[in-house]
Tab-separated table of C-alpha atoms and ligand atoms in Angstrom:
chain	number	residue	atom	x	y	z
F	1	MET	CA	-33.732	-7.171	-32.449
F	2	ALA	CA	-30.292	-6.656	-31.699
F	3	LYS	CA	-28.571	-10.033	-30.737
F	4	ASP	CA	-26.646	-9.102	-27.317
F	5	LYS	CA	-23.041	-8.462	-28.666
F	6	ASN	CA	-20.509	-10.212	-25.572
F	7	ILE	CA	-17.413	-8.716	-24.947
F	8	TYR	CA	-14.629	-9.730	-23.294
F	9	THR	CA	-12.936	-7.635	-20.376
F	10	CYS	CA	-9.548	-7.987	-18.628
F	11	SER	CA	-10.160	-8.028	-14.853
F	12	GLU	CA	-7.113	-6.710	-14.711
F	13	CYS	CA	-6.890	-3.256	-16.567
F	14	GLY	CA	-10.142	-2.805	-17.919
F	15	GLY	CA	-9.453	-3.338	-21.420
F	16	ASN	CA	-12.005	-4.933	-24.200
F	17	SER	CA	-11.190	-7.409	-26.778
F	18	PRO	CA	-14.053	-8.803	-28.697
F	19	LYS	CA	-12.735	-12.733	-28.312
F	20	TRP	CA	-11.728	-14.628	-26.018
F	21	LEU	CA	-8.153	-14.706	-25.743
F	22	GLY	CA	-5.502	-15.633	-22.960
F	23	LYS	CA	-3.537	-12.746	-22.626
F	24	CYS	CA	-4.992	-9.599	-21.913
F	25	PRO	CA	-3.839	-7.417	-25.580
F	26	ALA	CA	-4.108	-4.202	-23.065
F	27	CYS	CA	-2.060	-4.983	-20.251
F	28	GLY	CA	-0.789	-8.201	-20.952
F	29	ALA	CA	-1.837	-9.618	-18.269
F	30	TRP	CA	-2.373	-13.885	-18.529
F	31	ASN	CA	-5.682	-15.633	-18.388
F	32	THR	CA	-8.155	-12.361	-16.809
F	33	LEU	CA	-10.107	-11.779	-20.171
F	34	VAL	CA	-13.760	-12.434	-18.474
F	35	GLU	CA	-17.034	-12.708	-20.890
F	36	SER	CA	-19.518	-9.736	-20.128
F	37	VAL	CA	-22.711	-8.140	-22.197
F	38	ALA	CA	-21.382	-5.185	-24.477
F	39	GLU	CA	-23.522	-1.815	-22.855
F	40	ALA	CA	-25.431	-0.944	-25.453
F	41	GLY	CA	-23.237	2.939	-26.258
F	42	GLY	CA	-25.742	5.634	-26.987
F	43	ALA	CA	-24.334	6.215	-30.638
F	44	GLY	CA	-26.255	7.757	-33.609
F	45	LYS	CA	-28.572	10.419	-31.685
F	46	ASN	CA	-26.155	12.896	-29.933
F	47	ARG	CA	-22.613	11.972	-32.409
F	48	PHE	CA	-21.755	15.392	-32.101
F	49	ALA	CA	-22.438	16.261	-28.669
F	50	ALA	CA	-19.067	17.173	-28.126
F	51	LEU	CA	-19.037	19.369	-30.455
F	52	ALA	CA	-21.850	21.350	-28.314
F	53	SER	CA	-19.929	23.550	-25.897
F	54	THR	CA	-16.560	23.325	-24.877
F	55	ALA	CA	-14.988	25.230	-21.834
F	56	ALA	CA	-12.804	28.087	-22.925
F	57	VAL	CA	-9.278	28.139	-23.665
F	58	ALA	CA	-7.302	30.038	-20.875
F	59	VAL	CA	-3.917	30.696	-20.904
F	60	LEU	CA	-1.517	29.188	-18.366
F	61	ALA	CA	-0.371	31.949	-16.522
F	62	ASP	CA	-4.078	33.678	-16.210
F	63	ILE	CA	-5.482	30.823	-14.269
F	64	ASP	CA	-5.937	31.068	-10.411
F	65	ALA	CA	-4.259	28.432	-8.922
F	66	VAL	CA	-5.537	28.237	-5.564
F	67	ASP	CA	-3.512	26.197	-2.810
F	68	ARG	CA	-6.281	23.117	-2.186
F	69	GLU	CA	-7.229	23.849	1.225
F	70	ARG	CA	-6.968	20.045	3.388
F	71	THR	CA	-9.216	19.769	6.568
F	72	PRO	CA	-7.200	17.350	8.570
F	73	THR	CA	-9.158	14.211	9.800
F	74	GLY	CA	-7.934	14.603	13.490
F	75	HIS	CA	-5.885	11.538	12.855
F	76	GLU	CA	-2.695	12.522	12.764
F	77	GLU	CA	-1.294	9.195	10.882
F	78	LEU	CA	-3.970	9.048	8.453
F	79	ASP	CA	-3.193	13.219	7.530
F	80	ARG	CA	0.545	11.696	6.872
F	81	VAL	CA	-0.448	9.739	4.307
F	82	LEU	CA	-3.496	11.687	2.488
F	83	GLY	CA	-1.042	14.723	2.887
F	84	GLY	CA	-2.331	16.787	5.722
F	85	GLY	CA	-5.681	16.106	4.703
F	86	ILE	CA	-8.479	15.596	2.729
F	87	VAL	CA	-9.465	17.520	0.094
F	88	GLU	CA	-12.412	19.029	-0.863
F	89	GLY	CA	-13.562	17.704	-4.272
F	90	GLY	CA	-11.028	14.722	-3.901
F	91	VAL	CA	-11.626	10.719	-4.567
F	92	VAL	CA	-9.665	8.544	-2.489
F	93	LEU	CA	-9.680	4.995	-3.048
F	94	ILE	CA	-8.147	2.913	0.088
F	95	GLY	CA	-7.731	-0.941	-0.384
F	96	GLY	CA	-6.184	-3.932	1.819
F	97	ASP	CA	-7.419	-6.975	2.985
F	98	PRO	CA	-10.509	-8.190	4.706
F	99	GLY	CA	-10.313	-7.557	8.061
F	100	ILE	CA	-7.658	-5.128	8.201
F	101	GLY	CA	-9.186	-2.447	9.720
F	102	LYS	CA	-10.509	-0.144	6.852
F	103	SER	CA	-14.079	0.125	8.209
F	104	THR	CA	-13.140	0.708	11.627
F	105	LEU	CA	-10.356	3.406	10.563
F	106	LEU	CA	-13.165	5.139	8.378
F	107	LEU	CA	-15.710	5.473	10.394
F	108	GLN	CA	-13.397	6.556	13.188
F	109	ALA	CA	-12.001	9.418	10.746
F	110	LEU	CA	-15.707	10.377	10.337
F	111	ASP	CA	-16.636	10.658	13.205
F	112	ALA	CA	-14.133	12.826	13.792
F	113	LEU	CA	-14.667	15.237	11.269
F	114	GLN	CA	-18.063	15.247	11.989
F	115	ARG	CA	-17.298	16.416	15.343
F	116	MET	CA	-15.046	19.288	13.712
F	117	GLY	CA	-18.811	20.242	12.400
F	118	ARG	CA	-18.364	18.755	8.992
F	119	HIS	CA	-21.493	16.822	7.233
F	120	THR	CA	-19.958	13.373	6.699
F	121	LEU	CA	-21.855	10.655	5.163
F	122	TYR	CA	-20.990	6.855	5.672
F	123	VAL	CA	-22.775	4.619	3.123
F	124	SER	CA	-22.292	0.385	3.699
F	125	GLY	CA	-22.717	-1.761	1.210
F	126	GLU	CA	-21.657	-4.713	3.272
F	127	GLU	CA	-23.219	-4.062	7.029
F	128	SER	CA	-26.550	-3.214	7.862
F	129	GLY	CA	-27.250	0.378	9.686
F	130	ALA	CA	-26.909	-1.714	12.940
F	131	GLN	CA	-23.765	-3.259	12.470
F	132	VAL	CA	-21.680	-0.320	11.511
F	133	ALA	CA	-23.445	1.393	14.808
F	134	LEU	CA	-22.426	-1.260	16.797
F	135	ARG	CA	-18.968	-1.125	15.647
F	136	ALA	CA	-19.554	2.399	16.470
F	137	ARG	CA	-20.618	1.522	20.331
F	138	ARG	CA	-17.250	-0.647	20.423
F	139	LEU	CA	-14.936	2.776	19.563
F	140	GLY	CA	-16.809	4.276	22.323
F	141	LEU	CA	-18.443	6.638	19.682
F	142	GLU	CA	-22.179	5.799	20.973
F	143	GLN	CA	-22.796	10.201	20.082
F	144	SER	CA	-21.874	9.767	17.105
F	145	GLN	CA	-23.182	11.850	14.983
F	146	VAL	CA	-22.285	10.502	11.592
F	147	ARG	CA	-24.960	9.582	9.257
F	148	VAL	CA	-25.406	6.408	7.911
F	149	LEU	CA	-26.867	4.751	4.572
F	150	ALA	CA	-27.177	0.948	4.079
F	151	GLU	CA	-27.305	0.957	0.066
F	152	ILE	CA	-25.745	-0.829	-2.729
F	153	GLN	CA	-27.424	0.644	-5.787
F	154	LEU	CA	-25.496	3.547	-7.672
F	155	GLU	CA	-28.347	5.668	-8.353
F	156	LYS	CA	-29.724	5.655	-5.276
F	157	ILE	CA	-26.590	6.879	-3.549
F	158	LEU	CA	-26.061	9.761	-5.589
F	159	ALA	CA	-29.135	11.042	-4.719
F	160	THR	CA	-28.928	10.788	-1.480
F	161	LEU	CA	-25.591	12.793	-2.148
F	162	GLN	CA	-27.413	15.152	-3.943
F	163	ALA	CA	-29.659	15.856	-1.049
F	164	GLN	CA	-27.161	15.563	1.693
F	165	GLN	CA	-24.430	17.125	0.175
F	166	PRO	CA	-22.237	16.242	2.864
F	167	GLN	CA	-18.291	17.446	2.883
F	168	VAL	CA	-17.034	13.629	2.993
F	169	ALA	CA	-18.680	10.429	2.241
F	170	VAL	CA	-17.211	7.075	2.244
F	171	ILE	CA	-18.277	3.945	0.040
F	172	ASP	CA	-17.628	0.639	2.010
F	173	SER	CA	-16.949	-0.957	-0.443
F	174	ILE	CA	-17.043	0.156	-4.291
F	175	GLN	CA	-17.525	-3.504	-5.440
F	176	THR	CA	-21.046	-3.533	-3.678
F	177	VAL	CA	-22.192	-0.941	-5.457
F	178	TYR	CA	-24.201	-1.776	-8.102
F	179	SER	CA	-25.583	0.324	-11.306
F	180	GLU	CA	-29.030	-0.411	-12.856
F	181	GLN	CA	-27.901	0.811	-16.528
F	182	LEU	CA	-25.282	-2.090	-16.691
F	183	THR	CA	-26.608	-5.726	-17.064
F	184	SER	CA	-23.115	-7.151	-15.357
F	185	ALA	CA	-23.303	-8.375	-11.372
F	186	PRO	CA	-22.280	-6.070	-8.682
F	187	GLY	CA	-17.896	-6.316	-7.956
F	188	SER	CA	-17.596	-7.261	-11.579
F	189	VAL	CA	-14.669	-4.912	-13.795
F	190	ALA	CA	-17.395	-3.123	-15.966
F	191	GLN	CA	-19.591	-2.279	-12.687
F	192	VAL	CA	-16.849	-1.106	-10.238
F	193	ARG	CA	-15.567	0.751	-12.955
F	194	GLU	CA	-18.697	2.368	-13.880
F	195	CYS	CA	-19.445	2.848	-10.279
F	196	ALA	CA	-16.641	4.781	-9.277
F	197	ALA	CA	-16.936	7.106	-12.641
F	198	HIS	CA	-19.870	8.065	-11.542
F	199	LEU	CA	-19.217	8.957	-7.509
F	200	THR	CA	-15.810	10.717	-8.941
F	201	ARG	CA	-18.053	12.858	-11.437
F	202	ALA	CA	-20.519	13.393	-8.478
F	203	ALA	CA	-17.141	14.637	-5.949
F	204	LYS	CA	-15.685	16.683	-8.324
F	205	SER	CA	-18.492	18.695	-9.554
F	206	SER	CA	-20.423	19.033	-5.817
F	207	GLY	CA	-16.798	19.302	-4.041
F	208	THR	CA	-17.705	16.390	-1.669
F	209	CYS	CA	-14.405	14.118	-0.571
F	210	ILE	CA	-15.571	10.997	-1.672
F	211	ILE	CA	-13.757	7.791	0.125
F	212	LEU	CA	-13.766	4.456	-1.834
F	213	VAL	CA	-13.257	1.638	0.252
F	214	GLY	CA	-11.711	-1.569	-2.475
F	215	HIS	CA	-11.002	-5.106	-1.615
F	216	VAL	CA	-8.258	-6.854	-2.462
F	217	THR	CA	-7.578	-9.727	-4.572
F	218	LYS	CA	-5.587	-12.755	-3.140
F	219	GLU	CA	-2.433	-11.347	-5.426
F	220	GLY	CA	-2.689	-8.098	-3.682
F	221	ALA	CA	-4.210	-6.443	-5.955
F	222	LEU	CA	-7.701	-4.360	-5.945
F	223	ALA	CA	-10.419	-6.024	-7.601
F	224	GLY	CA	-11.591	-4.813	-10.394
F	225	PRO	CA	-8.285	-2.328	-9.537
F	226	ARG	CA	-6.136	-0.742	-12.101
F	227	VAL	CA	-9.093	1.256	-13.708
F	228	LEU	CA	-9.662	2.353	-9.998
F	229	GLU	CA	-6.309	3.492	-9.744
F	230	HIS	CA	-5.974	6.150	-12.359
F	231	MET	CA	-9.950	6.993	-11.889
F	232	VAL	CA	-8.790	8.827	-7.813
F	233	ASP	CA	-6.369	11.008	-6.919
F	234	THR	CA	-5.132	9.463	-3.975
F	235	VAL	CA	-4.765	5.525	-3.498
F	236	LEU	CA	-3.917	4.596	-0.233
F	237	TYR	CA	-3.385	0.451	1.128
F	238	PHE	CA	-3.370	-1.115	4.102
F	239	GLU	CA	-0.914	-3.275	4.777
F	240	GLY	CA	0.862	-5.578	7.458
F	241	ASP	CA	-0.449	-9.149	9.110
F	242	THR	CA	-3.995	-9.330	10.410
F	243	HIS	CA	-2.552	-11.592	13.233
F	244	SER	CA	-0.386	-8.713	14.476
F	245	SER	CA	-1.994	-5.768	15.866
F	246	PHE	CA	0.144	-3.242	13.781
F	247	ARG	CA	-1.060	-1.471	10.549
F	248	LEU	CA	0.684	0.072	8.290
F	249	VAL	CA	-1.569	2.705	5.321
F	250	ARG	CA	0.911	3.889	2.667
F	251	ALA	CA	0.122	6.105	0.232
F	252	ILE	CA	1.019	4.575	-3.590
F	253	LYS	CA	-0.331	7.262	-5.427
F	254	ASN	CA	-1.515	11.096	-4.141
F	255	ARG	CA	-2.306	14.210	-6.612
F	256	PHE	CA	-2.333	16.419	-3.718
F	257	GLY	CA	0.640	14.721	-1.641
F	258	ALA	CA	3.982	12.776	-0.996
F	259	VAL	CA	3.823	9.412	-2.206
F	260	ASN	CA	5.484	6.041	-0.505
F	261	GLU	CA	4.587	7.902	2.849
F	262	ILE	CA	3.336	5.418	5.639
F	263	GLY	CA	0.913	6.045	8.374
F	264	VAL	CA	1.502	3.805	11.134
F	265	PHE	CA	-1.782	2.216	13.596
F	266	ALA	CA	-2.072	-0.370	16.055
F	267	MET	CA	-4.994	-2.299	16.630
F	268	THR	CA	-6.846	-1.933	20.146
F	269	GLU	CA	-9.431	-3.175	21.813
F	270	ARG	CA	-10.946	0.217	21.042
F	271	GLY	CA	-10.522	0.760	17.459
F	272	LEU	CA	-7.308	1.635	15.570
F	273	LYS	CA	-4.511	4.308	17.263
F	274	GLY	CA	-1.816	6.031	15.546
F	275	VAL	CA	1.689	5.161	16.444
F	276	SER	CA	3.745	8.059	16.218
F	277	ASN	CA	7.000	6.682	17.199
F	278	PRO	CA	6.914	3.043	15.062
F	279	SER	CA	11.286	2.372	14.732
F	280	ALA	CA	10.985	-0.591	16.800
F	281	ILE	CA	7.602	-2.140	16.151
F	282	PHE	CA	9.149	-4.475	13.552
F	283	LEU	CA	11.891	-5.825	15.023
F	284	SER	CA	10.953	-9.539	16.661
F	285	GLN	CA	12.438	-9.828	20.604
F	286	HIS	CA	15.824	-12.418	20.492
F	287	SER	CA	17.413	-12.446	23.947
F	288	GLU	CA	20.462	-13.438	21.671
F	289	PRO	CA	20.876	-13.498	18.179
F	290	VAL	CA	20.248	-16.174	15.990
F	291	PRO	CA	21.701	-16.960	12.632
F	292	GLY	CA	19.046	-15.835	9.698
F	293	SER	CA	18.369	-12.581	10.770
F	294	CYS	CA	19.576	-9.246	10.169
F	295	VAL	CA	18.098	-5.690	10.912
F	296	MET	CA	17.828	-2.927	8.709
F	297	VAL	CA	16.382	0.359	8.723
F	298	THR	CA	14.182	1.497	5.478
F	299	LEU	CA	13.362	5.023	5.116
F	300	GLU	CA	9.565	4.994	2.926
F	301	GLY	CA	8.022	8.195	3.121
F	302	SER	CA	9.454	10.600	6.183
F	303	ARG	CA	10.398	8.347	9.289
F	304	PRO	CA	13.202	5.490	9.254
F	305	LEU	CA	11.537	1.989	9.981
F	306	LEU	CA	14.119	-0.612	11.404
F	307	VAL	CA	12.487	-3.792	10.377
F	308	GLU	CA	14.659	-7.470	10.927
F	309	ILE	CA	14.845	-9.661	7.438
F	310	GLN	CA	14.690	-13.180	8.426
F	311	ALA	CA	16.207	-15.644	5.753
F	312	LEU	CA	15.891	-19.340	5.678
F	313	VAL	CA	18.373	-21.479	3.511
F	314	ASP	CA	17.416	-25.389	3.869
F	315	SER	CA	18.237	-27.653	1.326
F	316	GLY	CA	15.854	-28.240	-1.519
F	317	GLY	CA	15.356	-30.902	-4.425
F	318	PRO	CA	16.096	-30.469	-8.131
F	319	SER	CA	14.771	-27.350	-8.829
F	320	PRO	CA	15.037	-25.546	-5.480
F	321	ARG	CA	12.074	-22.686	-3.883
F	322	ARG	CA	12.438	-19.275	-3.748
F	323	LEU	CA	10.464	-17.346	-1.789
F	324	SER	CA	9.807	-14.274	-0.020
F	325	VAL	CA	7.316	-12.344	2.126
F	326	GLY	CA	6.843	-8.703	1.887
F	327	LEU	CA	10.120	-8.584	-0.178
F	328	ASP	CA	10.295	-8.857	-4.199
F	329	ARG	CA	11.115	-12.239	-5.470
F	330	ASP	CA	12.814	-11.284	-8.669
F	331	ARG	CA	15.478	-9.022	-6.642
F	332	LEU	CA	15.716	-11.953	-4.135
F	333	ALA	CA	16.708	-13.782	-7.318
F	334	MET	CA	18.937	-11.811	-8.680
F	335	LEU	CA	20.423	-11.160	-5.303
F	336	LEU	CA	21.206	-14.830	-4.964
F	337	ALA	CA	22.910	-14.769	-8.278
F	338	VAL	CA	24.983	-11.869	-7.467
F	339	LEU	CA	25.786	-13.473	-4.147
F	340	HIS	CA	27.091	-16.650	-6.722
F	341	ARG	CA	29.016	-14.732	-8.900
F	342	HIS	CA	30.651	-11.924	-6.796
F	343	ALA	CA	30.784	-13.475	-3.238
F	344	GLY	CA	31.416	-17.224	-4.026
F	345	VAL	CA	28.230	-17.906	-2.264
F	346	ALA	CA	25.942	-20.131	-4.132
F	347	CYS	CA	22.639	-21.256	-3.100
F	348	MET	CA	21.942	-23.225	-6.507
F	349	ASP	CA	20.402	-26.445	-4.443
F	350	GLN	CA	19.027	-24.474	-1.911
F	351	ASP	CA	15.638	-23.279	-0.977
F	352	VAL	CA	15.617	-20.096	0.154
F	353	PHE	CA	13.116	-18.341	2.132
F	354	VAL	CA	12.905	-14.573	3.158
F	355	ASN	CA	10.582	-12.727	4.817
F	356	ALA	CA	10.160	-9.255	6.214
F	357	VAL	CA	8.702	-9.443	9.971
F	358	GLY	CA	5.219	-8.002	10.663
F	359	GLY	CA	3.881	-7.769	7.730
F	360	VAL	CA	5.978	-5.239	6.054
F	361	ARG	CA	6.204	-4.622	2.634
F	362	ILE	CA	9.847	-3.711	1.923
F	363	SER	CA	10.022	-1.837	-1.714
F	364	GLU	CA	13.216	-0.093	-1.599
F	365	PRO	CA	16.627	-1.552	-2.349
F	366	ALA	CA	18.378	-0.519	0.094
F	367	ALA	CA	17.042	-3.960	2.387
F	368	ASP	CA	19.337	-5.659	-0.814
F	369	LEU	CA	22.443	-5.893	1.687
F	370	ALA	CA	20.162	-7.136	4.775
F	371	VAL	CA	18.945	-9.663	2.607
F	372	MET	CA	22.186	-10.540	1.308
F	373	LEU	CA	23.677	-11.334	5.244
F	374	ALA	CA	20.384	-12.682	6.270
F	375	ILE	CA	20.948	-15.045	3.633
F	376	THR	CA	24.752	-15.980	3.979
F	377	SER	CA	24.316	-15.913	8.080
F	378	SER	CA	21.748	-18.457	8.117
F	379	LEU	CA	23.291	-20.698	4.971
F	380	ARG	CA	26.701	-20.444	7.480
F	381	GLY	CA	24.622	-21.152	10.555
F	382	ARG	CA	26.274	-18.487	12.264
F	383	ALA	CA	24.429	-15.230	13.787
F	384	LEU	CA	25.302	-11.720	13.128
F	385	PRO	CA	26.176	-9.887	16.221
F	386	LYS	CA	24.445	-8.292	18.544
F	387	GLY	CA	23.720	-5.420	17.790
F	388	PHE	CA	24.111	-5.372	14.359
F	389	PHE	CA	22.172	-3.838	10.863
F	390	ALA	CA	22.865	-3.093	7.279
F	391	PHE	CA	21.403	-1.022	4.626
F	392	GLY	CA	22.320	-0.760	1.059
F	393	GLU	CA	21.723	-1.126	-2.319
F	394	VAL	CA	23.735	-3.996	-4.617
F	395	GLY	CA	24.037	-3.936	-8.417
F	396	LEU	CA	24.563	-6.684	-10.623
F	397	ALA	CA	28.251	-5.409	-10.419
F	398	GLY	CA	28.600	-6.654	-7.156
F	399	GLU	CA	28.838	-2.972	-5.707
F	400	VAL	CA	26.901	-1.301	-2.857
F	401	ARG	CA	25.399	1.739	-3.995
F	402	PRO	CA	24.584	4.295	-1.199
F	403	ALA	CA	21.093	4.476	0.172
F	404	PRO	CA	18.890	7.986	0.410
F	405	ARG	CA	19.022	9.980	3.852
F	406	GLY	CA	21.850	7.449	5.124
F	407	GLN	CA	22.771	9.582	8.035
F	408	GLU	CA	19.054	9.641	9.341
F	409	ARG	CA	18.974	6.070	9.151
F	410	LEU	CA	22.407	5.631	11.300
F	411	ARG	CA	21.676	7.689	14.068
F	412	GLU	CA	17.687	6.156	14.385
F	413	ALA	CA	19.390	3.201	14.844
F	414	ALA	CA	22.216	4.602	17.008
F	415	LYS	CA	19.478	6.260	18.848
F	416	LEU	CA	17.391	2.597	19.395
F	417	GLY	CA	20.762	0.892	20.646
F	418	PHE	CA	22.153	-1.050	17.699
F	419	SER	CA	26.143	-0.459	17.623
F	420	VAL	CA	27.737	-1.994	14.615
F	421	ALA	CA	26.842	-1.716	11.254
F	422	VAL	CA	27.225	-2.323	7.636
F	423	VAL	CA	26.805	0.628	5.398
F	424	PRO	CA	28.191	1.863	1.975
F	425	LYS	CA	30.852	3.615	1.771
F	426	ALA	CA	29.123	6.700	0.770
F	427	ASN	CA	26.678	6.384	3.712
F	428	ALA	CA	29.438	6.544	6.538
F	429	PRO	CA	29.451	9.613	8.544
F	430	LYS	CA	31.772	12.200	8.554
F	431	LYS	CA	32.135	12.546	11.695
F	432	ALA	CA	31.221	9.487	14.063
F	433	ILE	CA	28.363	8.818	15.332
F	434	GLU	CA	28.280	7.939	19.611
F	435	GLY	CA	28.057	3.988	20.165
F	436	LEU	CA	28.300	3.031	16.717
F	437	THR	CA	30.807	1.229	14.598
F	438	ILE	CA	30.932	1.218	11.071
F	439	HIS	CA	31.705	-0.689	8.808
F	440	ALA	CA	31.934	1.294	5.256
F	441	VAL	CA	32.000	-1.104	1.936
F	442	GLU	CA	31.999	-0.499	-1.778
F	443	ARG	CA	31.282	-4.190	-2.508
F	444	VAL	CA	29.610	-7.229	-1.647
F	445	GLU	CA	32.932	-9.469	-1.081
F	446	GLN	CA	33.826	-6.656	1.444
F	447	ALA	CA	30.865	-6.767	3.346
F	448	MET	CA	30.785	-10.557	3.505
F	449	GLN	CA	34.382	-10.208	4.963
F	450	VAL	CA	33.866	-8.279	7.310
F	451	VAL	CA	30.845	-10.071	8.240
F	452	ARG	CA	33.421	-13.047	8.580
F	453	GLU	CA	35.612	-10.951	10.855
F	454	LEU	CA	33.499	-9.648	13.506
F	455	GLY	CA	32.455	-13.546	14.289
E	1	TYD	P1	-12.424	-4.062	9.597
E	1	TYD	O1	-12.786	-2.697	9.908
E	1	TYD	O2	-14.223	-4.570	9.875
E	1	TYD	O3	-12.182	-4.559	8.658
E	1	TYD	P2	-12.585	-4.489	6.964
E	1	TYD	O4	-13.399	-3.050	6.962
E	1	TYD	O5	-10.962	-3.918	6.404
E	1	TYD	O6	-12.899	-5.348	6.518
E	1	TYD	O7	-12.243	-4.994	11.150
E	1	TYD	C1	-12.071	-5.716	11.414
E	1	TYD	C2	-10.833	-6.452	12.667
E	1	TYD	O8	-10.761	-5.282	13.755
E	1	TYD	C3	-12.238	-7.502	13.220
E	1	TYD	O9	-11.253	-8.143	13.117
E	1	TYD	C4	-11.633	-6.923	14.825
E	1	TYD	C5	-10.812	-5.808	14.845
E	1	TYD	N1	-11.538	-4.753	15.664
E	1	TYD	C6	-10.440	-4.598	16.923
E	1	TYD	O10	-9.794	-5.324	16.861
E	1	TYD	N2	-10.728	-3.386	17.229
E	1	TYD	C7	-11.934	-2.380	17.464
E	1	TYD	O11	-12.357	-1.931	18.334
E	1	TYD	C8	-12.330	-3.117	16.227
E	1	TYD	C9	-13.728	-1.797	16.080
E	1	TYD	C10	-12.332	-4.156	15.488
E	2	MG	MG1	-15.426	-3.381	5.782
């Protein structure tokens, strides 16, 4: 009998290598290769199967392209990130930290769909039927007609999907599902990839919309993960601090809609409720301005959000630390270098910590100016004036570049009672906005000068 052949699979990208290496040859990640047993390939018998019958070749113009019909889930914020609703045969991956509300949101969405007369199925691999029922009670859905299956074996789940033909099915979670065809443990990269591939195929052939729940590792990636992101149509991530009640759901990939759209929810005693006007929820409430805090207006997705950026600059040791929560750390290092070179503000011997309040993750560079102003404010121990905010991207040459849709950002801040702003020159409005004093700047040193003059 042939000996089992061991291969090494990357837990990040799923790439294979015949021997152990410190660095994955496929994605370059370090220390991610884990031993697994090579699955016997079906080679030999059906070597020419691929040649047997192929789909007809068609001219692009002759193919009927009907826009996919969307079914709204009845939860406006969820529909917003989904691009209008669920799509027949679409596969959605929804990731997030444990306890952030994935199961809650999906149960609420399924119940709403069931009420609209859709046929739904909730497959739970983590909780028993009784636990799901308990959650439904808590959500006030005692009479829910959602069908529940507590199962983790892929073949059985596929058989149930086949038999029940639901229009929407939730698999909670993909890491608990395992296939008998593979020898590796549930949750391993090979299992997750294989199971997701089978479920995706089932979705495409039956027209069922399948929503996969995925866990996130400590590093913030979906466990077993990138492979899944390629396979599915839509990837949504839950963000936010589990200690605060607000949750963001962000679309990071969407074949049927816009990416970077965000939905905002509040976790209440009775489940997640959409927040339709979220612009002010990420501001912490200081009665008087404090040093090291600068408000910015971020515009990810279609709505502006005001977020407070906090910085703490404190004397550090020989190798000072740069830490950021919710912002990119490499970007922080770059901003500190620009601050030093172009504005003469040195933090070489200081620890620098920055944080976006409320667990939001800001990826757009328009946060740069606010980060810099928060850092200098902390360093000087001087608060920025009351009602102050800033936004704008900063380049390596010290220039301040405009942020997209600046007018919308300014108007939103003015609406919330903000009164002083430092913004990129190109974002300065032609017509004055009532109640708002705008300082338009072209360079970092100019921004620093303005702030010094303000107090
Ligand atoms: P859950 O949906 O189980 O998270 P996940 O599936 O992402 O792991 O969310 C559980 C958390 O939400 C838990 O800490 C309790 C809280 N919660 C509420 O605050 N209100 C509710 O109505 C429900 C159902 C849960
Ligand atoms: Mg759960």
